[in-house]
Coordinates of C-alpha atoms in Angstrom, one line a residue:
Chain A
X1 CA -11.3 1.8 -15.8
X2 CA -13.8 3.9 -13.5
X3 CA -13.6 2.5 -10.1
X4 CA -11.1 5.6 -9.9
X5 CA -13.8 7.9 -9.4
X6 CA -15.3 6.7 -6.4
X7 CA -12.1 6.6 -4.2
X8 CA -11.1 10.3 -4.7
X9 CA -8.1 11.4 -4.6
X10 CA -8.8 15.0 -4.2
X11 CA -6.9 15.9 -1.1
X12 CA -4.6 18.3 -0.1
X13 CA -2.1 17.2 1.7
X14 CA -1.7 13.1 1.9
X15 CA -1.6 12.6 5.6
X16 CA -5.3 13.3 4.7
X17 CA -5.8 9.4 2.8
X18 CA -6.2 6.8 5.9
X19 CA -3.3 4.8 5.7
X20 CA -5.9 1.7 6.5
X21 CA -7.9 2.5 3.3
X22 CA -7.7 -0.7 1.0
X23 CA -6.9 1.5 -2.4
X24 CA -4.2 3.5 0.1
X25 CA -1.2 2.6 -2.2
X26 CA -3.3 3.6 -5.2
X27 CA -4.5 7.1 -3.5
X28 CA -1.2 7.8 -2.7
X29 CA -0.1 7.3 -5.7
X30 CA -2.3 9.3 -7.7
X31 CA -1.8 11.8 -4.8
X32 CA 1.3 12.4 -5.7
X33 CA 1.5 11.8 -9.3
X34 CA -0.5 14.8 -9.7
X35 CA 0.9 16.8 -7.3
X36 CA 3.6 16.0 -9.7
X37 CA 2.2 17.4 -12.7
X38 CA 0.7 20.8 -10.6
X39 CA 4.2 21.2 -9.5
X40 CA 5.7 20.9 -13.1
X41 CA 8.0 18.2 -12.6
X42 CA 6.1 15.3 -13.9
X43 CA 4.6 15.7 -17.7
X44 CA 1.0 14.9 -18.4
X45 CA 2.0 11.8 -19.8
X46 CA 3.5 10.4 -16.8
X47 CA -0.2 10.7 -15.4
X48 CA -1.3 8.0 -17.9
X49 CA 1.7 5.9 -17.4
X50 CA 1.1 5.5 -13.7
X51 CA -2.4 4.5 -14.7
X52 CA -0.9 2.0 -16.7
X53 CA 1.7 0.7 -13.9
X54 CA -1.3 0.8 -11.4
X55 CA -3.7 -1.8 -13.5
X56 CA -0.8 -4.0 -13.7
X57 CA 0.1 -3.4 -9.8
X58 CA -3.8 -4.2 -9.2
X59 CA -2.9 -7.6 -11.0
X60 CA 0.0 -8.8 -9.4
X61 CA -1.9 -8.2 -6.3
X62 CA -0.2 -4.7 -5.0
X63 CA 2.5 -6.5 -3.2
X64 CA 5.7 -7.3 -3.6
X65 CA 6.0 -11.0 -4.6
X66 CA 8.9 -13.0 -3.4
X67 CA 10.5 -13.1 -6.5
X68 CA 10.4 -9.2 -6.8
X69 CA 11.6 -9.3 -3.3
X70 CA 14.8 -11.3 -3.8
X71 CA 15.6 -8.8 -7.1
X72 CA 15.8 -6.1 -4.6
X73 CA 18.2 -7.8 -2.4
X74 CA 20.0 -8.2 -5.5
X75 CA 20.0 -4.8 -6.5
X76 CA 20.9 -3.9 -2.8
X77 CA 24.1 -6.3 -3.8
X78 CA 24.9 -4.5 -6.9
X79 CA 24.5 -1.1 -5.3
X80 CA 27.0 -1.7 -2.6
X81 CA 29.4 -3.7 -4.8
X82 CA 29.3 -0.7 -6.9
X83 CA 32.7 1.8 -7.7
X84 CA 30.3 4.2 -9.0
X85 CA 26.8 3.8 -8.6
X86 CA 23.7 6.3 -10.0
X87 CA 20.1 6.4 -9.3
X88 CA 18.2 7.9 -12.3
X89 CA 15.2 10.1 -11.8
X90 CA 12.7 11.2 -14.1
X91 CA 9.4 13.4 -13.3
X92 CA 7.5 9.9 -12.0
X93 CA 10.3 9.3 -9.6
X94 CA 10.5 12.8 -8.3
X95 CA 7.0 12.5 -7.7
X96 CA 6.4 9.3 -6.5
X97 CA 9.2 8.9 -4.4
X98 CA 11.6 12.0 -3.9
X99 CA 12.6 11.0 -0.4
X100 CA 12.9 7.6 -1.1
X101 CA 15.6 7.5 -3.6
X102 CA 17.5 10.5 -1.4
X103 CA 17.3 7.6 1.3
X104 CA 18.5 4.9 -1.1
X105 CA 21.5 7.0 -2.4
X106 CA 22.5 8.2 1.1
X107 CA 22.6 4.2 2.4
X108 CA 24.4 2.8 -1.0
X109 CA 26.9 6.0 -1.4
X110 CA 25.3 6.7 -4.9
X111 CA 24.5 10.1 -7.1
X112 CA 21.5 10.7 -8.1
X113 CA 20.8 12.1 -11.5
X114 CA 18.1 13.6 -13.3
X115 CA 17.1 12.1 -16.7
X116 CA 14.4 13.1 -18.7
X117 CA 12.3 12.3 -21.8
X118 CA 10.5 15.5 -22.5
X119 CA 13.6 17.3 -21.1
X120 CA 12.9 21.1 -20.7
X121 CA 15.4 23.6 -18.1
X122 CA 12.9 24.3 -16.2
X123 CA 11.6 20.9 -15.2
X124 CA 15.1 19.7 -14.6
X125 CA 15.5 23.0 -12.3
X126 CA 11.8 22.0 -10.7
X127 CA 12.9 18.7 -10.3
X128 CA 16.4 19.0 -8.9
X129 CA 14.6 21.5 -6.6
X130 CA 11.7 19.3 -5.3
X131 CA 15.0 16.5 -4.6
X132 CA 16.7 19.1 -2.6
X133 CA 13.7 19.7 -0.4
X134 CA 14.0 16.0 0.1
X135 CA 17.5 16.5 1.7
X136 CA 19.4 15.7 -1.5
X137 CA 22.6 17.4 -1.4
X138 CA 24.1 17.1 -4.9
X139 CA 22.1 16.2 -7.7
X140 CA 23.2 15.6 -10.8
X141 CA 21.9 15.8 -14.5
X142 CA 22.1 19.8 -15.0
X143 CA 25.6 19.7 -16.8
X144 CA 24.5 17.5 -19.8
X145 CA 28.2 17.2 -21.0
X146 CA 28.1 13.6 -22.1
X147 CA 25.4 11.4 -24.5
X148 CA 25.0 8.2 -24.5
X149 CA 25.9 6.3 -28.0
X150 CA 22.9 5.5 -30.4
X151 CA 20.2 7.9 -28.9
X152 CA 18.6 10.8 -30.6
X153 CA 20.5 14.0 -29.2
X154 CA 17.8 15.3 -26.3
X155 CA 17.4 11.7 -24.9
X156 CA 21.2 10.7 -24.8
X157 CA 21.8 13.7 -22.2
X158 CA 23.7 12.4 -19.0
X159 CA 26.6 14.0 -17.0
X160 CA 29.7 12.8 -18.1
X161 CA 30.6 12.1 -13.9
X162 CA 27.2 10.5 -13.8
X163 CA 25.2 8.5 -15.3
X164 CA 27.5 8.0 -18.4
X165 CA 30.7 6.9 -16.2
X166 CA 28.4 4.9 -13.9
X167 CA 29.1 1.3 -13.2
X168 CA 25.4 0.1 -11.9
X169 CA 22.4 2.7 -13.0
X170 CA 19.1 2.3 -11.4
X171 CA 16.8 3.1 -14.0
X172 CA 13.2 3.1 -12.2
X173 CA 10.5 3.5 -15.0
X174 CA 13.1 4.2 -17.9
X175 CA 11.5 3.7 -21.4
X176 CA 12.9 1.1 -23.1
X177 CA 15.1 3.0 -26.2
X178 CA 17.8 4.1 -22.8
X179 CA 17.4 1.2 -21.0
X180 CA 19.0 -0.8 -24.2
X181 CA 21.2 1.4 -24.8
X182 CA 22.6 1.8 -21.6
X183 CA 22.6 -2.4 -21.2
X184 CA 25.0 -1.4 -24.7
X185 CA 27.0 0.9 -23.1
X186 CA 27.8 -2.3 -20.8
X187 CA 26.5 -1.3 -17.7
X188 CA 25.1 -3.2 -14.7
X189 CA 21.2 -1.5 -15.3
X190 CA 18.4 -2.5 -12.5
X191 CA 15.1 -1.5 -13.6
X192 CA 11.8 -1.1 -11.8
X193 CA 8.7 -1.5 -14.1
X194 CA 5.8 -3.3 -13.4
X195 CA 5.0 -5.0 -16.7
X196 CA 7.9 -7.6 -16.8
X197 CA 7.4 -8.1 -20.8
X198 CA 7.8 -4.4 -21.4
X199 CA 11.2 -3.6 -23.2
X200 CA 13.4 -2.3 -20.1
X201 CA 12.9 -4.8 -17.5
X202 CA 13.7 -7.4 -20.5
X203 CA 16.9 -6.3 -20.9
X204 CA 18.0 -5.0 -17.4
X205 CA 20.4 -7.0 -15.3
X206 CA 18.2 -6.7 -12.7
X207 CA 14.5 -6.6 -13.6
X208 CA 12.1 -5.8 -10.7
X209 CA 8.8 -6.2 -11.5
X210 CA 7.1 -4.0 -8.3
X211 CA 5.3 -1.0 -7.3
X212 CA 8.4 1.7 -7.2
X213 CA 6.4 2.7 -4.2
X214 CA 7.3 -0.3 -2.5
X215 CA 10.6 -1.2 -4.2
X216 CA 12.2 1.5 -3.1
X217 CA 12.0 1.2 0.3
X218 CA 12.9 -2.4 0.1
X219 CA 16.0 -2.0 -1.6
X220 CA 16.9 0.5 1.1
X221 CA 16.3 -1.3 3.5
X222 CA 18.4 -4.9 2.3
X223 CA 21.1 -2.6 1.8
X224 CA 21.3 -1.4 5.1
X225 CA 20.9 -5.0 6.2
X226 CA 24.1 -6.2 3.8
X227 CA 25.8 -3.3 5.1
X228 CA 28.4 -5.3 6.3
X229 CA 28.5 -8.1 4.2
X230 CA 31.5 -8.6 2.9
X231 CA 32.8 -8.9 -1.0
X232 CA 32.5 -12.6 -1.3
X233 CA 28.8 -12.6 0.3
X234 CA 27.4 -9.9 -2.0
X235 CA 29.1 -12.1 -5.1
X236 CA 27.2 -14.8 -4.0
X237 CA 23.6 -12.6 -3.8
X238 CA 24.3 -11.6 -7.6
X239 CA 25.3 -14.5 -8.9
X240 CA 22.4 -16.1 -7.1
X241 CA 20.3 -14.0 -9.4
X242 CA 18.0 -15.9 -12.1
X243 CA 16.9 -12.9 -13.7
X244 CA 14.5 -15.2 -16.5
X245 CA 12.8 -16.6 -13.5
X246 CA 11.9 -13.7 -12.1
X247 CA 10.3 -12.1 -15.0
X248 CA 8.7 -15.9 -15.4
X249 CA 7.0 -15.4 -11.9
X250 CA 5.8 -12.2 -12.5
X251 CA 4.2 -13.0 -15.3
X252 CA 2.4 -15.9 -14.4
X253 CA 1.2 -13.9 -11.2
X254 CA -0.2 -11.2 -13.5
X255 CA -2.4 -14.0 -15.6
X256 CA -3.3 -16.2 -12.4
X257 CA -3.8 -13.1 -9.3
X258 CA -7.4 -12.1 -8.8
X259 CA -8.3 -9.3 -11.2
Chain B
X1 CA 5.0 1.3 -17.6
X2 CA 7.0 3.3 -19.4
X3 CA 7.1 2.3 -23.2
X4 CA 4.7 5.2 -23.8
X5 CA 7.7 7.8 -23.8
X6 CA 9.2 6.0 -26.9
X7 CA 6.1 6.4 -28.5
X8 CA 5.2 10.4 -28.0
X9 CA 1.9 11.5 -28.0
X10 CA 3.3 14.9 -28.5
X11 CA 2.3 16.0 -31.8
X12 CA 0.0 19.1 -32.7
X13 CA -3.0 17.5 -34.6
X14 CA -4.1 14.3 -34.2
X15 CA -3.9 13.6 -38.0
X16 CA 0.4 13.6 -37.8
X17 CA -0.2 10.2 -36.3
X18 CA 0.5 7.7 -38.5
X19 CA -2.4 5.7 -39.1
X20 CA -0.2 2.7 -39.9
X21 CA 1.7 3.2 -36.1
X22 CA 1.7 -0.3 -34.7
X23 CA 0.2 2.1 -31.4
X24 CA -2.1 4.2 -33.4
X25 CA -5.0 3.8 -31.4
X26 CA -3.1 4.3 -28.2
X27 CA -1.7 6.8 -29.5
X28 CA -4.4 8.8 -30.6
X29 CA -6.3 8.1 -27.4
X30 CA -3.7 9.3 -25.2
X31 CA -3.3 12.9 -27.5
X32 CA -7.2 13.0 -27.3
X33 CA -7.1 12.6 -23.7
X34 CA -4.2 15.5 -23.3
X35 CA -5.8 18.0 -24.9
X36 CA -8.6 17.1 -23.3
X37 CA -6.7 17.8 -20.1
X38 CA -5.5 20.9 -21.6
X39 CA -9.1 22.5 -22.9
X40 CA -10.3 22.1 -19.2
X41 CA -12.9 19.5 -20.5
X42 CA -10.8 15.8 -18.7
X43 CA -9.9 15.7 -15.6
X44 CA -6.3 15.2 -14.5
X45 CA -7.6 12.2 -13.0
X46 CA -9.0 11.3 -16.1
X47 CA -5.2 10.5 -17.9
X48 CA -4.7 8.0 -14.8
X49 CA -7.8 6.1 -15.6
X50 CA -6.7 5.7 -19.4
X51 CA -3.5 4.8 -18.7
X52 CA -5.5 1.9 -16.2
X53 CA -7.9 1.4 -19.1
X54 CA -4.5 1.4 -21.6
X55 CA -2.9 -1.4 -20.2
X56 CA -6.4 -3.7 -20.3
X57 CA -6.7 -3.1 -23.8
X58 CA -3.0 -4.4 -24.3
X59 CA -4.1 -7.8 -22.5
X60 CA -7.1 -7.7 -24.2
X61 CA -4.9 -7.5 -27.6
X62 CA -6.7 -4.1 -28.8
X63 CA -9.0 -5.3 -30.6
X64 CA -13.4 -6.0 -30.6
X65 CA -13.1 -9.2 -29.6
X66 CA -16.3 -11.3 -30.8
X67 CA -18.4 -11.4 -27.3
X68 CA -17.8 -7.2 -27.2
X69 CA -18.9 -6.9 -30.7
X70 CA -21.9 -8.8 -29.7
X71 CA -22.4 -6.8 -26.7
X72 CA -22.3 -3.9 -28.7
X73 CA -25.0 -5.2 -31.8
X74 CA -27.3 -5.9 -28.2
X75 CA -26.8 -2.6 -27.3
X76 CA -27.7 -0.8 -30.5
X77 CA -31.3 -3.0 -30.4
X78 CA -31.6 -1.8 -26.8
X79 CA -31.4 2.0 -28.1
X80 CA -33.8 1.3 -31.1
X81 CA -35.7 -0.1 -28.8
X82 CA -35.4 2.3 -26.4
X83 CA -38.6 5.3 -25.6
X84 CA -35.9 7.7 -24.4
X85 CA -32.5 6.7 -24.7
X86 CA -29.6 9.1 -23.2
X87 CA -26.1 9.0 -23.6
X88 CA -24.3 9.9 -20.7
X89 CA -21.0 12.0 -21.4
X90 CA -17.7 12.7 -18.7
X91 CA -14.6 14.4 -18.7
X92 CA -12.9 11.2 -20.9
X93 CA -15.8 10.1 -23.0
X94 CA -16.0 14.1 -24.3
X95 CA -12.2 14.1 -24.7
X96 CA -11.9 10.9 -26.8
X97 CA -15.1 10.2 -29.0
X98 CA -17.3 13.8 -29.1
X99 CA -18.1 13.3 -32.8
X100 CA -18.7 9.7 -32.3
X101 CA -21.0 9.9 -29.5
X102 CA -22.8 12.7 -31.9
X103 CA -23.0 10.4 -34.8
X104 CA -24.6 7.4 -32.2
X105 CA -27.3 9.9 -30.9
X106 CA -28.6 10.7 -34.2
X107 CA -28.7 7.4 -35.2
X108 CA -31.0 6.0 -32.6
X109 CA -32.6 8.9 -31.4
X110 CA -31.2 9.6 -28.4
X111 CA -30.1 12.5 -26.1
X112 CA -26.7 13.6 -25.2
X113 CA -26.3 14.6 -21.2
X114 CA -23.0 15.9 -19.6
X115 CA -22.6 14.1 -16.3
X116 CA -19.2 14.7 -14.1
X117 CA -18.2 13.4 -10.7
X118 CA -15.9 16.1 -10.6
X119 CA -18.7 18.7 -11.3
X120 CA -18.1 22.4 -11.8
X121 CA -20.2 24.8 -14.3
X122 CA -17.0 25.2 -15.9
X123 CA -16.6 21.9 -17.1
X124 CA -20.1 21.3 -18.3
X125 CA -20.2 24.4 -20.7
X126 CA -16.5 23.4 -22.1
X127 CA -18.1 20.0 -22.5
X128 CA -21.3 20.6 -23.9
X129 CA -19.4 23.8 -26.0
X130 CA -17.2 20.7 -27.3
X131 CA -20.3 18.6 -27.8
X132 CA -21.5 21.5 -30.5
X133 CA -18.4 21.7 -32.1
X134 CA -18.5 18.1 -32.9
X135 CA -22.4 18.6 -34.1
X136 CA -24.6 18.3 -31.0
X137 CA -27.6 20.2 -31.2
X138 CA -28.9 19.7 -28.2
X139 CA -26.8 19.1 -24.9
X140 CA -28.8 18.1 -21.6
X141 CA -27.2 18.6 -17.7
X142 CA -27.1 21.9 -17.6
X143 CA -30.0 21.9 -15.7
X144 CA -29.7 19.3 -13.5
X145 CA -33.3 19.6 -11.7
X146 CA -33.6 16.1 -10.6
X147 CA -31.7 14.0 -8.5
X148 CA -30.6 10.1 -8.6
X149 CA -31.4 8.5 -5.3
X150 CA -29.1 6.9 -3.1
X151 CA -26.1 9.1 -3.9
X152 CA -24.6 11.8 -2.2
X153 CA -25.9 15.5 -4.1
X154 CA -23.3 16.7 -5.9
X155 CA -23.0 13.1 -8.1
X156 CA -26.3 12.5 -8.1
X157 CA -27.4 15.6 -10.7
X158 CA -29.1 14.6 -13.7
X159 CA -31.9 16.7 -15.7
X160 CA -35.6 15.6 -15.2
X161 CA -36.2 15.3 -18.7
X162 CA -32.5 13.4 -19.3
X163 CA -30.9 10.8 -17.8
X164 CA -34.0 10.8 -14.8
X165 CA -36.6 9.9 -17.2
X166 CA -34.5 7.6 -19.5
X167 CA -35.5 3.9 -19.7
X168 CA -31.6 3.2 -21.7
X169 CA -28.6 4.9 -20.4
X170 CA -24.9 4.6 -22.3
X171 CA -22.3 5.0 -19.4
X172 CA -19.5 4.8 -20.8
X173 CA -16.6 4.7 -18.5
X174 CA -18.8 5.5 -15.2
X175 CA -18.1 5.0 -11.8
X176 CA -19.1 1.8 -9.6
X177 CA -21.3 4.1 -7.3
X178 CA -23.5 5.8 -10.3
X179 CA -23.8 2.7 -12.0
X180 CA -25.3 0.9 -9.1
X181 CA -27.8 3.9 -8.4
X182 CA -28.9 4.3 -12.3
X183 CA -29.3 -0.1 -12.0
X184 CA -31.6 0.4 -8.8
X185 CA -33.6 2.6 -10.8
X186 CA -34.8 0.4 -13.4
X187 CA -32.7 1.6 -15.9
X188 CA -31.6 -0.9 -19.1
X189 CA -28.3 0.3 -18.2
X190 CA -25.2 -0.4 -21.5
X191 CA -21.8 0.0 -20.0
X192 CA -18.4 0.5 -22.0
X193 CA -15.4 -0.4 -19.8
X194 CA -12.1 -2.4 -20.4
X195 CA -11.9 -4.0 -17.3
X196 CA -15.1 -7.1 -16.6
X197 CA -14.5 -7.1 -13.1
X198 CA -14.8 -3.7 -12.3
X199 CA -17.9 -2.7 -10.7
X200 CA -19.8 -1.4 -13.7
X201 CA -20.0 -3.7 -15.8
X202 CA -21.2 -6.2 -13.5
X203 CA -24.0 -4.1 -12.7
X204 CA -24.8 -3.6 -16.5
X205 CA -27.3 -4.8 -18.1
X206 CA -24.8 -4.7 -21.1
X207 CA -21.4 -4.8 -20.5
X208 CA -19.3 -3.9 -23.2
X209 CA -15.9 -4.9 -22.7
X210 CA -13.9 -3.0 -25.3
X211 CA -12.1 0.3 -25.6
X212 CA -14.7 2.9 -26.2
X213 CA -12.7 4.5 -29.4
X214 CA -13.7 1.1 -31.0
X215 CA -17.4 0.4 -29.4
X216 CA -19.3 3.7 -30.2
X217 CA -18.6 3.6 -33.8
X218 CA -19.2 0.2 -33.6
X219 CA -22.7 0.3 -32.0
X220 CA -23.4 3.2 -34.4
X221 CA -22.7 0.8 -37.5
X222 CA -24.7 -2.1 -35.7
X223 CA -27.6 0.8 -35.3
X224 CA -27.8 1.3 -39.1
X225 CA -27.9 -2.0 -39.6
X226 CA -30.9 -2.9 -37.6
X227 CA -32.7 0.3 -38.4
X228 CA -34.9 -1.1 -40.9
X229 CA -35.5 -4.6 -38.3
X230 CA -38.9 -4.9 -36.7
X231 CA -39.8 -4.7 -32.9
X232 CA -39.9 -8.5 -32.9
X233 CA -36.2 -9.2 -34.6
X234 CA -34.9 -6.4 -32.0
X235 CA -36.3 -8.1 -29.0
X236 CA -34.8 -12.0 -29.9
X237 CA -31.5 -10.2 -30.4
X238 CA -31.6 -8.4 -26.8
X239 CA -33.3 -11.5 -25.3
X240 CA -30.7 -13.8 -26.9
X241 CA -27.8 -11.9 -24.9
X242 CA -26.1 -13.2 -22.3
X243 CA -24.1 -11.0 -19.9
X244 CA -22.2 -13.5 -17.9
X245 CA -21.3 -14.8 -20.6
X246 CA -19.6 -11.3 -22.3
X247 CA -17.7 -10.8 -19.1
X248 CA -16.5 -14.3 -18.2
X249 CA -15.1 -14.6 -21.9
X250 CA -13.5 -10.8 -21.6
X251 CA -11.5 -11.9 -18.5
X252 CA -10.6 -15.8 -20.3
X253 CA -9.1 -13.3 -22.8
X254 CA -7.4 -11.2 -21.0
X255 CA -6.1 -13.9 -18.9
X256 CA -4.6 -15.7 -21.9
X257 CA -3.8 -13.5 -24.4
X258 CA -0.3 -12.2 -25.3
X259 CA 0.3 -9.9 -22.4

């Protein structure tokens, strides 16, 4: 892929990319992916990974097909139904969407956590920082004083309050080794990723195959509109849930869209 | 996409890769691409476009499939055809196949030329410096004393006695913009990119839909081949090509094969 050079995305601050440019998602994207890495809380790789995501995104069409749409209702569901509820944030999440998931955990009443491959002090540190400047209040992820079962040592890190007592963990862009053995640990896992036959979204609850730039938002914003939806009505939403079908319509997007 | 942390990149050399790793070539591409990053020869953008390129090759099943092999055996009669035949060389191409692109110049003759859209003096000497470690003797666009027409100054640099004069150009991995310009000059223009519908290829003479790690040492061993064939045996294999062909089979591939 080349096209990348011609729509730079070389600018300093990214009010600067018009929001009525056709590769705006993509710019902003990249903007902030390596704003990311020049800030130190996403590794190098996670550069290449958001490539990845984006030729996949550029597949399904960069928008959020219905199916993808009702799995974010559906995670809304979850979220609210939740007794203890964690959003997971590695160094593409900080990057891509700080505010975003401060916004989600504030309407859903959840903790937010940070989880990382390549974990180092200091990019936990950087990262917990960049989350606070997004008006997170607590963050968790920095105490490190559980594992989860059948990871090597530096990947099963979690808080023992957080993510490893958690009922429902949103795991956006979570590598697939966690995300099964978190779905082992028997917890309710919604996971964004936008290949649906990569390994986490195969084994999630709730796979949603969509641009976390978009999916976000979304789930915010059904959760707010469920807000006072009672018990029995957000039953229905999850058990509604055909989580096969939806990684069926995502795929057969991906192999009929315009490339 | 998020797979790629299971599967680090992280080691010191490339040769603690295992070359039995079910992801060996993604592998080894995404560590050449790093340090690429890291010796201030790639980019940052440049890890974004391989990831992009990464998950092509995955559709495309990582392998030479038989139309890009093809492509490739045309493109190695173009160069022995070729009066003066220049290989054009970025941020990624110098990251992931220096010595390859070495070896491929000295076996048709041709002339190596740093080209960058993200131009600085810096880059060009680490890339051309890189280019010398891997063998090159001589490394052309350091001068850059002529200019492509119909693109903006800083992109369209190229030496007089390079790229300007050439009658074949290997682009591998070039923008949609340069492409175009280089087409609209007359030039037999061979393009290596894993995606058929982006811009460049479509404007190549020879579009080579394959990852580049695979097609350069694969156009090199098609070179040796024909080294000994006569003018006439060269020409029926060019004249036999057929682009639309190359592409339309690419996407069929990567529209059916195991995602």
């Amino acid at each position: 892929m080349t096209d990348y050079e011609t729509v730079s995305a070389d600018v300093d601050d990214e009010e600067e990319i018009p929001e009525d440019h056709p590769r705006y998602q993509d710019l902003l994207t990249r903007h902030r992916i390596e704003r990311g890495v020049e800030k130190g809380i996403t590794h190098l790789q996670g550069m290449h990974a958001e490539g990845r995501g984006s030729a996949f995104d550029y597949l399904l069409g960069e928008e959020t097909i219905p199916s993808a749409d009702e799995a974010e209702r559906v995670a809304a569901a979850h979220l609210l139904l939740a007794e203890r509820p964690v959003l997971s944030i590695n160094g593409n999440v900080a990057a891509l969407v700080p505010g975003e998931m401060v916004e989600l955990a504030d309407a859903v009443d959840a903790d937010l956590e940070v989880n990382l491959f390549n974990r180092t002090p200091e990019r936990i540190e950087a990262i917990a920082d960049h989350l606070r400047e997004y008006g997170a209040e607590e963050v968790k992820g920095l105490e490190a004083d559980a594992r989860i079962p059948n990871l090597d040592h530096q990947r099963a890190k979690v808080d023992a309050d957080g993510i490893y007592a958690a009922d429902v963990v949103v795991v956006p862009l979570e590598d697939g080794d966690r995300a099964e053995a978190l779905e082992e640990m028997g917890k309710i896992e919604i996971v964004i990723d936008l290949n649906p036959l990569s390994r986490s979204p195969r084994v999630a609850e709730v796979p949603i195959v969509d641009n976390i730039i978009r999916a976000v938002p979304n789930v915010t914003a059904h959760a707010r509109e469920l807000a006072d939806a009672d018990e029995a009505e957000l039953r229905a939403i999850v058990d509604s849930f055909d989580r096969e079908n939806a990684l069926r319509t995502a795929e057969e997007r991906i192999r009929s869209g315009e490339l």
